[in-house]
N, CA, C and O atoms as a printed pandas DataFrame, in Angstrom:
     atom_number atom_name residue_name chain_id  residue_number  x_coord  y_coord  z_coord
0              1         N          MET        A               1   14.588   -9.630  -15.023
1              2        CA          MET        A               1   13.335   -9.276  -15.635
2              3         C          MET        A               1   12.477  -10.524  -15.775
3              4         O          MET        A               1   12.961  -11.575  -16.196
4              5         N          ALA        A               2   11.211  -10.406  -15.424
5              6        CA          ALA        A               2   10.308  -11.551  -15.463
6              7         C          ALA        A               2    9.895  -11.884  -16.895
7              8         O          ALA        A               2    9.676  -10.999  -17.722
8              9         N          ARG        A               3    9.797  -13.169  -17.157
9             10        CA          ARG        A               3    9.283  -13.603  -18.452
10            11         C          ARG        A               3    7.774  -13.449  -18.456
11            12         O          ARG        A               3    7.153  -13.298  -17.404
12            13         N          LYS        A               4    7.187  -13.486  -19.643
13            14        CA          LYS        A               4    5.742  -13.305  -19.749
14            15         C          LYS        A               4    4.967  -14.304  -18.907
15            16         O          LYS        A               4    3.906  -13.972  -18.377
16            17         N          SER        A               5    5.472  -15.504  -18.777
17            18        CA          SER        A               5    4.759  -16.530  -18.018
18            19         C          SER        A               5    4.950  -16.388  -16.507
19            20         O          SER        A               5    4.207  -16.991  -15.732
20            21         N          GLU        A               6    5.927  -15.606  -16.089
21            22        CA          GLU        A               6    6.189  -15.418  -14.663
22            23         C          GLU        A               6    5.354  -14.277  -14.113
23            24         O          GLU        A               6    5.217  -13.226  -14.739
24            25         N          LYS        A               7    4.805  -14.500  -12.943
25            26        CA          LYS        A               7    4.012  -13.469  -12.286
26            27         C          LYS        A               7    4.936  -12.611  -11.426
27            28         O          LYS        A               7    5.724  -13.131  -10.636
28            29         N          ILE        A               8    4.834  -11.319  -11.585
29            30        CA          ILE        A               8    5.610  -10.404  -10.746
30            31         C          ILE        A               8    4.832  -10.214   -9.444
31            32         O          ILE        A               8    3.657   -9.849   -9.459
32            33         N          ILE        A               9    5.495  -10.464   -8.334
33            34        CA          ILE        A               9    4.855  -10.323   -7.030
34            35         C          ILE        A               9    5.301   -9.000   -6.420
35            36         O          ILE        A               9    6.487   -8.772   -6.186
36            37         N          LEU        A              10    4.331   -8.145   -6.172
37            38        CA          LEU        A              10    4.603   -6.845   -5.561
38            39         C          LEU        A              10    4.646   -7.006   -4.034
39            40         O          LEU        A              10    4.023   -7.920   -3.494
40            41         N          PRO        A              11    5.365   -6.140   -3.346
41            42        CA          PRO        A              11    5.532   -6.298   -1.889
42            43         C          PRO        A              11    4.214   -6.400   -1.108
43            44         O          PRO        A              11    4.119   -7.188   -0.168
44            45         N          HIS        A              12    3.211   -5.623   -1.481
45            46        CA          HIS        A              12    1.941   -5.676   -0.740
46            47         C          HIS        A              12    1.259   -7.039   -0.890
47            48         O          HIS        A              12    0.456   -7.431   -0.043
48            49         N          GLN        A              13    1.579   -7.756   -1.967
49            50        CA          GLN        A              13    0.960   -9.052   -2.224
50            51         C          GLN        A              13    1.522  -10.159   -1.328
51            52         O          GLN        A              13    1.015  -11.280   -1.324
52            53         N          GLN        A              14    2.552   -9.840   -0.588
53            54        CA          GLN        A              14    3.164  -10.821    0.310
54            55         C          GLN        A              14    2.657  -10.688    1.745
55            56         O          GLN        A              14    3.126  -11.390    2.641
56            57         N          THR        A              15    1.701   -9.790    1.959
57            58        CA          THR        A              15    1.201   -9.547    3.313
58            59         C          THR        A              15   -0.016  -10.429    3.611
59            60         O          THR        A              15   -0.689  -10.915    2.702
60            61         N          LYS        A              16   -0.276  -10.618    4.892
61            62        CA          LYS        A              16   -1.428  -11.416    5.319
62            63         C          LYS        A              16   -2.743  -10.789    4.868
63            64         O          LYS        A              16   -3.668  -11.496    4.469
64            65         N          LEU        A              17   -2.825   -9.461    4.931
65            66        CA          LEU        A              17   -4.061   -8.793    4.522
66            67         C          LEU        A              17   -4.384   -9.101    3.064
67            68         O          LEU        A              17   -5.519   -9.434    2.724
68            69         N          TYR        A              18   -3.382   -8.986    2.219
69            70        CA          TYR        A              18   -3.596   -9.238    0.799
70            71         C          TYR        A              18   -3.886  -10.720    0.546
71            72         O          TYR        A              18   -4.771  -11.059   -0.240
72            73         N          LYS        A              19   -3.150  -11.581    1.203
73            74        CA          LYS        A              19   -3.360  -13.023    1.009
74            75         C          LYS        A              19   -4.757  -13.442    1.462
75            76         O          LYS        A              19   -5.368  -14.336    0.877
76            77         N          ARG        A              20   -5.255  -12.786    2.513
77            78        CA          ARG        A              20   -6.636  -13.061    2.953
78            79         C          ARG        A              20   -7.615  -12.608    1.874
79            80         O          ARG        A              20   -8.599  -13.295    1.602
80            81         N          LEU        A              21   -7.357  -11.476    1.270
81            82        CA          LEU        A              21   -8.215  -10.982    0.187
82            83         C          LEU        A              21   -8.217  -11.989   -0.968
83            84         O          LEU        A              21   -9.265  -12.272   -1.550
84            85         N          GLU        A              22   -7.054  -12.518   -1.290
85            86        CA          GLU        A              22   -6.968  -13.540   -2.343
86            87         C          GLU        A              22   -7.770  -14.790   -1.972
87            88         O          GLU        A              22   -8.434  -15.395   -2.814
88            89         N          LYS        A              23   -7.693  -15.155   -0.712
89            90        CA          LYS        A              23   -8.408  -16.349   -0.258
90            91         C          LYS        A              23   -9.923  -16.191   -0.407
91            92         O          LYS        A              23  -10.635  -17.172   -0.617
92            93         N          LEU        A              24  -10.410  -14.956   -0.297
93            94        CA          LEU        A              24  -11.845  -14.688   -0.463
94            95         C          LEU        A              24  -12.258  -14.746   -1.933
95            96         O          LEU        A              24  -13.448  -14.747   -2.251
96            97         N          LYS        A              25  -11.269  -14.796   -2.823
97            98        CA          LYS        A              25  -11.496  -14.898   -4.270
98            99         C          LYS        A              25  -12.373  -13.769   -4.824
99           100         O          LYS        A              25  -13.162  -13.974   -5.747
100          101         N          ASP        A              26  -12.219  -12.590   -4.249
101          102        CA          ASP        A              26  -12.924  -11.406   -4.753
102          103         C          ASP        A              26  -12.007  -10.749   -5.782
103          104         O          ASP        A              26  -11.225   -9.857   -5.455
104          105         N          HIS        A              27  -12.115  -11.201   -7.019
105          106        CA          HIS        A              27  -11.196  -10.772   -8.076
106          107         C          HIS        A              27  -11.308   -9.280   -8.386
107          108         O          HIS        A              27  -10.319   -8.643   -8.747
108          109         N          GLU        A              28  -12.495   -8.734   -8.247
109          110        CA          GLU        A              28  -12.667   -7.297   -8.467
110          111         C          GLU        A              28  -11.909   -6.501   -7.401
111          112         O          GLU        A              28  -11.222   -5.530   -7.720
112          113         N          ALA        A              29  -12.033   -6.905   -6.158
113          114        CA          ALA        A              29  -11.332   -6.224   -5.057
114          115         C          ALA        A              29   -9.825   -6.356   -5.227
115          116         O          ALA        A              29   -9.090   -5.391   -5.015
116          117         N          ILE        A              30   -9.364   -7.532   -5.604
117          118        CA          ILE        A              30   -7.929   -7.758   -5.813
118          119         C          ILE        A              30   -7.408   -6.842   -6.908
119          120         O          ILE        A              30   -6.355   -6.224   -6.752
120          121         N          ALA        A              31   -8.129   -6.749   -8.006
121          122        CA          ALA        A              31   -7.716   -5.888   -9.121
122          123         C          ALA        A              31   -7.688   -4.423   -8.697
123          124         O          ALA        A              31   -6.770   -3.688   -9.062
124          125         N          LYS        A              32   -8.682   -3.999   -7.934
125          126        CA          LYS        A              32   -8.735   -2.608   -7.470
126          127         C          LYS        A              32   -7.568   -2.294   -6.545
127          128         O          LYS        A              32   -6.946   -1.238   -6.664
128          129         N          VAL        A              33   -7.268   -3.201   -5.629
129          130        CA          VAL        A              33   -6.143   -2.986   -4.703
130          131         C          VAL        A              33   -4.839   -2.894   -5.480
131          132         O          VAL        A              33   -4.047   -1.978   -5.254
132          133         N          ASN        A              34   -4.607   -3.825   -6.388
133          134        CA          ASN        A              34   -3.362   -3.804   -7.163
134          135         C          ASN        A              34   -3.233   -2.520   -7.973
135          136         O          ASN        A              34   -2.162   -1.916   -8.022
136          137         N          SER        A              35   -4.309   -2.111   -8.599
137          138        CA          SER        A              35   -4.299   -0.876   -9.391
138          139         C          SER        A              35   -4.029    0.339   -8.505
139          140         O          SER        A              35   -3.244    1.218   -8.863
140          141         N          PHE        A              36   -4.687    0.377   -7.347
141          142        CA          PHE        A              36   -4.511    1.498   -6.424
142          143         C          PHE        A              36   -3.081    1.583   -5.909
143          144         O          PHE        A              36   -2.511    2.672   -5.841
144          145         N          VAL        A              37   -2.499    0.447   -5.547
145          146        CA          VAL        A              37   -1.136    0.436   -5.018
146          147         C          VAL        A              37   -0.158    0.966   -6.059
147          148         O          VAL        A              37    0.722    1.763   -5.732
148          149         N          VAL        A              38   -0.303    0.536   -7.301
149          150        CA          VAL        A              38    0.580    1.019   -8.374
150          151         C          VAL        A              38    0.375    2.513   -8.583
151          152         O          VAL        A              38    1.346    3.253   -8.740
152          153         N          TRP        A              39   -0.880    2.968   -8.587
153          154        CA          TRP        A              39   -1.189    4.397   -8.757
154          155         C          TRP        A              39   -0.592    5.219   -7.610
155          156         O          TRP        A              39    0.046    6.246   -7.844
156          157         N          SER        A              40   -0.801    4.767   -6.379
157          158        CA          SER        A              40   -0.353    5.552   -5.225
158          159         C          SER        A              40    1.163    5.618   -5.124
159          160         O          SER        A              40    1.715    6.603   -4.634
160          161         N          ALA        A              41    1.833    4.573   -5.585
161          162        CA          ALA        A              41    3.301    4.533   -5.481
162          163         C          ALA        A              41    3.944    5.703   -6.204
163          164         O          ALA        A              41    4.933    6.254   -5.722
164          165         N          LYS        A              42    3.402    6.093   -7.353
165          166        CA          LYS        A              42    4.007    7.212   -8.083
166          167         C          LYS        A              42    3.827    8.530   -7.328
167          168         O          LYS        A              42    4.686    9.408   -7.404
168          169         N          TYR        A              43    2.730    8.672   -6.609
169          170        CA          TYR        A              43    2.529    9.892   -5.827
170          171         C          TYR        A              43    3.338    9.867   -4.536
171          172         O          TYR        A              43    3.877   10.891   -4.117
172          173         N          LEU        A              44    3.422    8.721   -3.919
173          174        CA          LEU        A              44    4.216    8.620   -2.694
174          175         C          LEU        A              44    5.692    8.861   -2.968
175          176         O          LEU        A              44    6.428    9.280   -2.074
176          177         N          SER        A              45    6.128    8.601   -4.191
177          178        CA          SER        A              45    7.526    8.875   -4.543
178          179         C          SER        A              45    7.814   10.377   -4.550
179          180         O          SER        A              45    8.974   10.788   -4.547
180          181         N          LEU        A              46    6.754   11.201   -4.558
181          182        CA          LEU        A              46    6.925   12.656   -4.527
182          183         C          LEU        A              46    7.100   13.205   -3.113
183          184         O          LEU        A              46    7.393   14.387   -2.935
184          185         N          VAL        A              47    6.921   12.354   -2.120
185          186        CA          VAL        A              47    7.129   12.792   -0.739
186          187         C          VAL        A              47    8.625   12.909   -0.542
187          188         O          VAL        A              47    9.337   11.909   -0.448
188          189         N          GLY        A              48    9.084   14.126   -0.481
189          190        CA          GLY        A              48   10.526   14.354   -0.434
190          191         C          GLY        A              48   11.061   14.614    0.948
191          192         O          GLY        A              48   10.371   15.142    1.820
192          193         N          ARG        A              49   12.292   14.235    1.124
193          194        CA          ARG        A              49   12.998   14.493    2.376
194          195         C          ARG        A              49   13.189   15.988    2.590
195          196         O          ARG        A              49   13.151   16.465    3.724
196          197         N          ASP        A              50   13.396   16.728    1.504
197          198        CA          ASP        A              50   13.656   18.155    1.650
198          199         C          ASP        A              50   12.435   18.919    2.152
199          200         O          ASP        A              50   12.572   19.847    2.949
200          201         N          ALA        A              51   11.244   18.539    1.693
201          202        CA          ALA        A              51   10.031   19.242    2.112
202          203         C          ALA        A              51    9.634   18.884    3.545
203          204         O          ALA        A              51    9.047   19.699    4.257
204          205         N          PHE        A              52    9.956   17.674    3.955
205          206        CA          PHE        A              52    9.577   17.197    5.284
206          207         C          PHE        A              52   10.812   16.637    5.988
207          208         O          PHE        A              52   10.861   15.464    6.358
208          209         N          SER        A              53   11.790   17.493    6.158
209          210        CA          SER        A              53   13.093   17.047    6.659
210          211         C          SER        A              53   13.056   16.514    8.086
211          212         O          SER        A              53   13.954   15.770    8.481
212          213         N          THR        A              54   12.047   16.873    8.865
213          214        CA          THR        A              54   11.978   16.389   10.243
214          215         C          THR        A              54   11.157   15.104   10.368
215          216         O          THR        A              54   11.017   14.556   11.461
216          217         N          PHE        A              55   10.621   14.629    9.253
217          218        CA          PHE        A              55    9.804   13.416    9.239
218          219         C          PHE        A              55   10.644   12.226    8.802
219          220         O          PHE        A              55   11.660   12.380    8.124
220          221         N          THR        A              56   10.203   11.032    9.200
221          222        CA          THR        A              56   10.769    9.832    8.592
222          223         C          THR        A              56   10.267    9.775    7.156
223          224         O          THR        A              56    9.263   10.405    6.824
224          225         N          LEU        A              57   10.948    9.034    6.314
225          226        CA          LEU        A              57   10.571    8.951    4.916
226          227         C          LEU        A              57    9.195    8.290    4.784
227          228         O          LEU        A              57    8.973    7.195    5.300
228          229         N          HIS        A              58    8.285    8.960    4.094
229          230        CA          HIS        A              58    6.911    8.486    3.950
230          231         C          HIS        A              58    6.614    8.132    2.496
231          232         O          HIS        A              58    5.709    8.701    1.885
232          233         N          ASN        A              59    7.361    7.215    1.958
233          234        CA          ASN        A              59    7.163    6.793    0.573
234          235         C          ASN        A              59    6.433    5.443    0.566
235          236         O          ASN        A              59    5.836    5.049    1.567
236          237         N          GLU        A              60    6.487    4.746   -0.562
237          238        CA          GLU        A              60    5.803    3.456   -0.669
238          239         C          GLU        A              60    6.335    2.449    0.348
239          240         O          GLU        A              60    5.569    1.643    0.876
240          241         N          ASN        A              61    7.621    2.484    0.623
241          242        CA          ASN        A              61    8.198    1.550    1.606
242          243         C          ASN        A              61    7.575    1.722    2.984
243          244         O          ASN        A              61    7.387    0.746    3.711
244          245         N          HIS        A              62    7.258    2.952    3.341
245          246        CA          HIS        A              62    6.598    3.234    4.617
246          247         C          HIS        A              62    5.227    2.545    4.649
247          248         O          HIS        A              62    4.851    1.946    5.657
248          249         N          SER        A              63    4.497    2.634    3.552
249          250        CA          SER        A              63    3.180    1.995    3.472
250          251         C          SER        A              63    3.305    0.480    3.588
251          252         O          SER        A              63    2.508   -0.162    4.273
252          253         N          ILE        A              64    4.286   -0.079    2.932
253          254        CA          ILE        A              64    4.513   -1.525    3.009
254          255         C          ILE        A              64    4.888   -1.924    4.433
255          256         O          ILE        A              64    4.440   -2.959    4.928
256          257         N          ASN        A              65    5.705   -1.110    5.088
257          258        CA          ASN        A              65    6.060   -1.399    6.491
258          259         C          ASN        A              65    4.828   -1.388    7.384
259          260         O          ASN        A              65    4.714   -2.202    8.301
260          261         N          LEU        A              66    3.905   -0.467    7.117
261          262        CA          LEU        A              66    2.666   -0.433    7.902
262          263         C          LEU        A              66    1.839   -1.693    7.672
263          264         O          LEU        A              66    1.248   -2.230    8.608
264          265         N          LEU        A              67    1.798   -2.162    6.430
265          266        CA          LEU        A              67    1.100   -3.413    6.137
266          267         C          LEU        A              67    1.730   -4.576    6.907
267          268         O          LEU        A              67    1.029   -5.447    7.421
268          269         N          LYS        A              68    3.046   -4.575    6.977
269          270        CA          LYS        A              68    3.743   -5.638    7.714
270          271         C          LYS        A              68    3.438   -5.555    9.210
271          272         O          LYS        A              68    3.310   -6.580    9.879
272          273         N          TRP        A              69    3.323   -4.335    9.730
273          274        CA          TRP        A              69    2.958   -4.172   11.139
274          275         C          TRP        A              69    1.540   -4.678   11.372
275          276         O          TRP        A              69    1.258   -5.306   12.392
276          277         N          ALA        A              70    0.656   -4.404   10.428
277          278        CA          ALA        A              70   -0.721   -4.901   10.549
278          279         C          ALA        A              70   -0.728   -6.423   10.606
279          280         O          ALA        A              70   -1.495   -7.023   11.359
280          281         N          ASP        A              71    0.130   -7.039    9.806
281          282        CA          ASP        A              71    0.249   -8.506    9.835
282          283         C          ASP        A              71    0.599   -8.994   11.234
283          284         O          ASP        A              71    0.133  -10.047   11.669
284          285         N          LYS        A              72    1.418   -8.225   11.928
285          286        CA          LYS        A              72    1.863   -8.639   13.263
286          287         C          LYS        A              72    0.819   -8.372   14.351
287          288         O          LYS        A              72    0.704   -9.139   15.307
288          289         N          ILE        A              73    0.063   -7.288   14.203
289          290        CA          ILE        A              73   -0.819   -6.900   15.317
290          291         C          ILE        A              73   -2.282   -7.331   15.154
291          292         O          ILE        A              73   -3.025   -7.370   16.134
292          293         N          ILE        A              74   -2.700   -7.652   13.927
293          294        CA          ILE        A              74   -4.076   -8.123   13.743
294          295         C          ILE        A              74   -4.085   -9.637   13.953
295          296         O          ILE        A              74   -3.452  -10.375   13.198
296          297         N          PRO        A              75   -4.797  -10.094   14.971
297          298        CA          PRO        A              75   -4.835  -11.538   15.234
298          299         C          PRO        A              75   -5.445  -12.297   14.050
299          300         O          PRO        A              75   -6.332  -11.788   13.364
300          301         N          ASP        A              76   -4.960  -13.510   13.824
301          302        CA          ASP        A              76   -5.458  -14.323   12.715
302          303         C          ASP        A              76   -6.965  -14.534   12.795
303          304         O          ASP        A              76   -7.647  -14.546   11.770
304          305         N          GLU        A              77   -7.483  -14.699   14.002
305          306        CA          GLU        A              77   -8.932  -14.889   14.169
306          307         C          GLU        A              77   -9.701  -13.663   13.694
307          308         O          GLU        A              77  -10.775  -13.794   13.106
308          309         N          THR        A              78   -9.169  -12.492   13.941
309          310        CA          THR        A              78   -9.808  -11.256   13.479
310          311         C          THR        A              78   -9.694  -11.147   11.969
311          312         O          THR        A              78  -10.658  -10.796   11.290
312          313         N          LEU        A              79   -8.529  -11.446   11.452
313          314        CA          LEU        A              79   -8.282  -11.370   10.015
314          315         C          LEU        A              79   -9.279  -12.237    9.246
315          316         O          LEU        A              79   -9.773  -11.833    8.194
316          317         N          LYS        A              80   -9.567  -13.409    9.761
317          318        CA          LYS        A              80  -10.495  -14.331    9.105
318          319         C          LYS        A              80  -11.918  -13.784    9.044
319          320         O          LYS        A              80  -12.711  -14.213    8.207
320          321         N          LYS        A              81  -12.243  -12.843    9.921
321          322        CA          LYS        A              81  -13.595  -12.287    9.981
322          323         C          LYS        A              81  -13.772  -11.065    9.073
323          324         O          LYS        A              81  -14.896  -10.609    8.862
324          325         N          LEU        A              82  -12.669  -10.535    8.537
325          326        CA          LEU        A              82  -12.757   -9.312    7.733
326          327         C          LEU        A              82  -13.295   -9.602    6.334
327          328         O          LEU        A              82  -12.927  -10.592    5.701
328          329         N          SER        A              83  -14.167   -8.721    5.872
329          330        CA          SER        A              83  -14.724   -8.838    4.526
330          331         C          SER        A              83  -13.741   -8.263    3.508
331          332         O          SER        A              83  -12.745   -7.638    3.873
332          333         N          SER        A              84  -14.033   -8.481    2.237
333          334        CA          SER        A              84  -13.198   -7.909    1.171
334          335         C          SER        A              84  -13.134   -6.396    1.297
335          336         O          SER        A              84  -12.065   -5.799    1.162
336          337         N          LEU        A              85  -14.277   -5.779    1.555
337          338        CA          LEU        A              85  -14.311   -4.320    1.676
338          339         C          LEU        A              85  -13.456   -3.848    2.850
339          340         O          LEU        A              85  -12.717   -2.873    2.718
340          341         N          GLU        A              86  -13.544   -4.509    3.972
341          342        CA          GLU        A              86  -12.739   -4.128    5.141
342          343         C          GLU        A              86  -11.251   -4.294    4.861
343          344         O          GLU        A              86  -10.447   -3.455    5.265
344          345         N          LEU        A              87  -10.885   -5.360    4.181
345          346        CA          LEU        A              87   -9.479   -5.568    3.822
346          347         C          LEU        A              87   -9.004   -4.486    2.870
347          348         O          LEU        A              87   -7.892   -3.976    3.012
348          349         N          MET        A              88   -9.837   -4.131    1.899
349          350        CA          MET        A              88   -9.480   -3.066    0.954
350          351         C          MET        A              88   -9.273   -1.742    1.679
351          352         O          MET        A              88   -8.301   -1.033    1.420
352          353         N          VAL        A              89  -10.183   -1.411    2.581
353          354        CA          VAL        A              89  -10.077   -0.145    3.318
354          355         C          VAL        A              89   -8.790   -0.106    4.133
355          356         O          VAL        A              89   -8.109    0.919    4.173
356          357         N          LEU        A              90   -8.458   -1.202    4.775
357          358        CA          LEU        A              90   -7.207   -1.250    5.544
358          359         C          LEU        A              90   -5.991   -1.054    4.638
359          360         O          LEU        A              90   -5.116   -0.242    4.937
360          361         N          ILE        A              91   -5.938   -1.790    3.545
361          362        CA          ILE        A              91   -4.797   -1.664    2.633
362          363         C          ILE        A              91   -4.727   -0.257    2.058
363          364         O          ILE        A              91   -3.652    0.342    2.019
364          365         N          TYR        A              92   -5.856    0.275    1.613
365          366        CA          TYR        A              92   -5.883    1.643    1.069
366          367         C          TYR        A              92   -5.386    2.651    2.104
367          368         O          TYR        A              92   -4.633    3.568    1.776
368          369         N          SER        A              93   -5.810    2.475    3.347
369          370        CA          SER        A              93   -5.452    3.456    4.377
370          371         C          SER        A              93   -3.951    3.514    4.614
371          372         O          SER        A              93   -3.409    4.580    4.902
372          373         N          PHE        A              94   -3.278    2.376    4.496
373          374        CA          PHE        A              94   -1.828    2.366    4.707
374          375         C          PHE        A              94   -1.087    3.086    3.587
375          376         O          PHE        A              94    0.029    3.564    3.791
376          377         N          TYR        A              95   -1.689    3.167    2.420
377          378        CA          TYR        A              95   -1.083    3.898    1.303
378          379         C          TYR        A              95   -1.582    5.333    1.250
379          380         O          TYR        A              95   -0.813    6.244    0.944
380          381         N          PHE        A              96   -2.850    5.541    1.543
381          382        CA          PHE        A              96   -3.467    6.851    1.328
382          383         C          PHE        A              96   -3.215    7.845    2.458
383          384         O          PHE        A              96   -3.346    9.050    2.243
384          385         N          HIS        A              97   -2.863    7.388    3.638
385          386        CA          HIS        A              97   -2.767    8.300    4.771
386          387         C          HIS        A              97   -1.675    9.368    4.599
387          388         O          HIS        A              97   -1.743   10.413    5.246
388          389         N          ASP        A              98   -0.693    9.135    3.759
389          390        CA          ASP        A              98    0.382   10.112    3.551
390          391         C          ASP        A              98    0.329   10.782    2.179
391          392         O          ASP        A              98    1.233   11.544    1.834
392          393         N          ILE        A              99   -0.694   10.517    1.407
393          394        CA          ILE        A              99   -0.737   11.024    0.039
394          395         C          ILE        A              99   -0.735   12.562    0.017
395          396         O          ILE        A              99   -0.276   13.166   -0.952
396          397         N          GLY        A             100   -1.240   13.182    1.066
397          398        CA          GLY        A             100   -1.235   14.642    1.152
398          399         C          GLY        A             100    0.162   15.233    1.276
399          400         O          GLY        A             100    0.350   16.436    1.095
400          401         N          MET        A             101    1.138   14.393    1.585
401          402        CA          MET        A             101    2.521   14.855    1.683
402          403         C          MET        A             101    3.231   14.829    0.334
403          404         O          MET        A             101    4.385   15.243    0.221
404          405         N          ALA        A             102    2.532   14.339   -0.687
405          406        CA          ALA        A             102    3.123   14.264   -2.028
406          407         C          ALA        A             102    3.108   15.657   -2.643
407          408         O          ALA        A             102    2.072   16.151   -3.088
408          409         N          VAL        A             103    4.251   16.258   -2.657
409          410        CA          VAL        A             103    4.391   17.622   -3.161
410          411         C          VAL        A             103    5.335   17.594   -4.354
411          412         O          VAL        A             103    6.444   17.067   -4.270
412          413         N          SER        A             104    4.889   18.160   -5.450
413          414        CA          SER        A             104    5.736   18.161   -6.645
414          415         C          SER        A             104    6.932   19.091   -6.454
415          416         O          SER        A             104    6.921   19.976   -5.598
416          417         N          TYR        A             105    7.940   18.875   -7.253
417          418        CA          TYR        A             105    9.140   19.703   -7.204
418          419         C          TYR        A             105    8.786   21.169   -7.414
419          420         O          TYR        A             105    9.309   22.034   -6.711
420          421         N          VAL        A             106    7.908   21.464   -8.368
421          422        CA          VAL        A             106    7.513   22.846   -8.668
422          423         C          VAL        A             106    6.864   23.483   -7.453
423          424         O          VAL        A             106    7.204   24.614   -7.103
424          425         N          LYS        A             107    5.948   22.797   -6.807
425          426        CA          LYS        A             107    5.287   23.361   -5.623
426          427         C          LYS        A             107    6.268   23.557   -4.476
427          428         O          LYS        A             107    6.142   24.511   -3.708
428          429         N          ARG        A             108    7.237   22.670   -4.357
429          430        CA          ARG        A             108    8.248   22.847   -3.305
430          431         C          ARG        A             108    9.054   24.105   -3.547
431          432         O          ARG        A             108    9.418   24.798   -2.596
432          433         N          MET        A             109    9.338   24.413   -4.796
433          434        CA          MET        A             109   10.134   25.592   -5.136
434          435         C          MET        A             109    9.319   26.875   -4.937
435          436         O          MET        A             109    9.872   27.900   -4.540
436          437         N          VAL        A             110    8.025   26.827   -5.207
437          438        CA          VAL        A             110    7.164   28.010   -5.080
438          439         C          VAL        A             110    6.931   28.363   -3.624
439          440         O          VAL        A             110    6.949   29.537   -3.255
440          441         N          TYR        A             111    6.710   27.338   -2.784
441          442        CA          TYR        A             111    6.390   27.584   -1.388
442          443         C          TYR        A             111    7.601   27.403   -0.547
443          444         O          TYR        A             111    7.536   27.568    0.671
C-alpha cells in the first residue's frame, strides 16, 4: 500500500501517449484522462466472459494493451506533433470502444 507521500502510478500513465500529455503540461487534460480511466475501469469490469464467450476478454487490461500497441505503432515524430486534445481522444478511444459491452449481471440474466 502506498504511503501518502508516494504517488500511485496507474498502468495508462506508463504509456508514451500519456507521458507526451504530461510533457505538454496540460494539467486539465491530464486530470480528465485520469478521471476517465478510473471511471471507465469499473464499467469495463462488467464485460463478462459469459455474455461474450466467443470474444477475447475486453476489460481494462485490453484497453491498456491497446495503449501499449499505440506506443509501438505511432512513430515518435508523429507523437510529438499531437495536441493535448488529440492525445486525449486517442486514450479515450482505447477505453471507450468496448464500453457498450459492459452488461450488468441483471441484464445478462434477463436477456
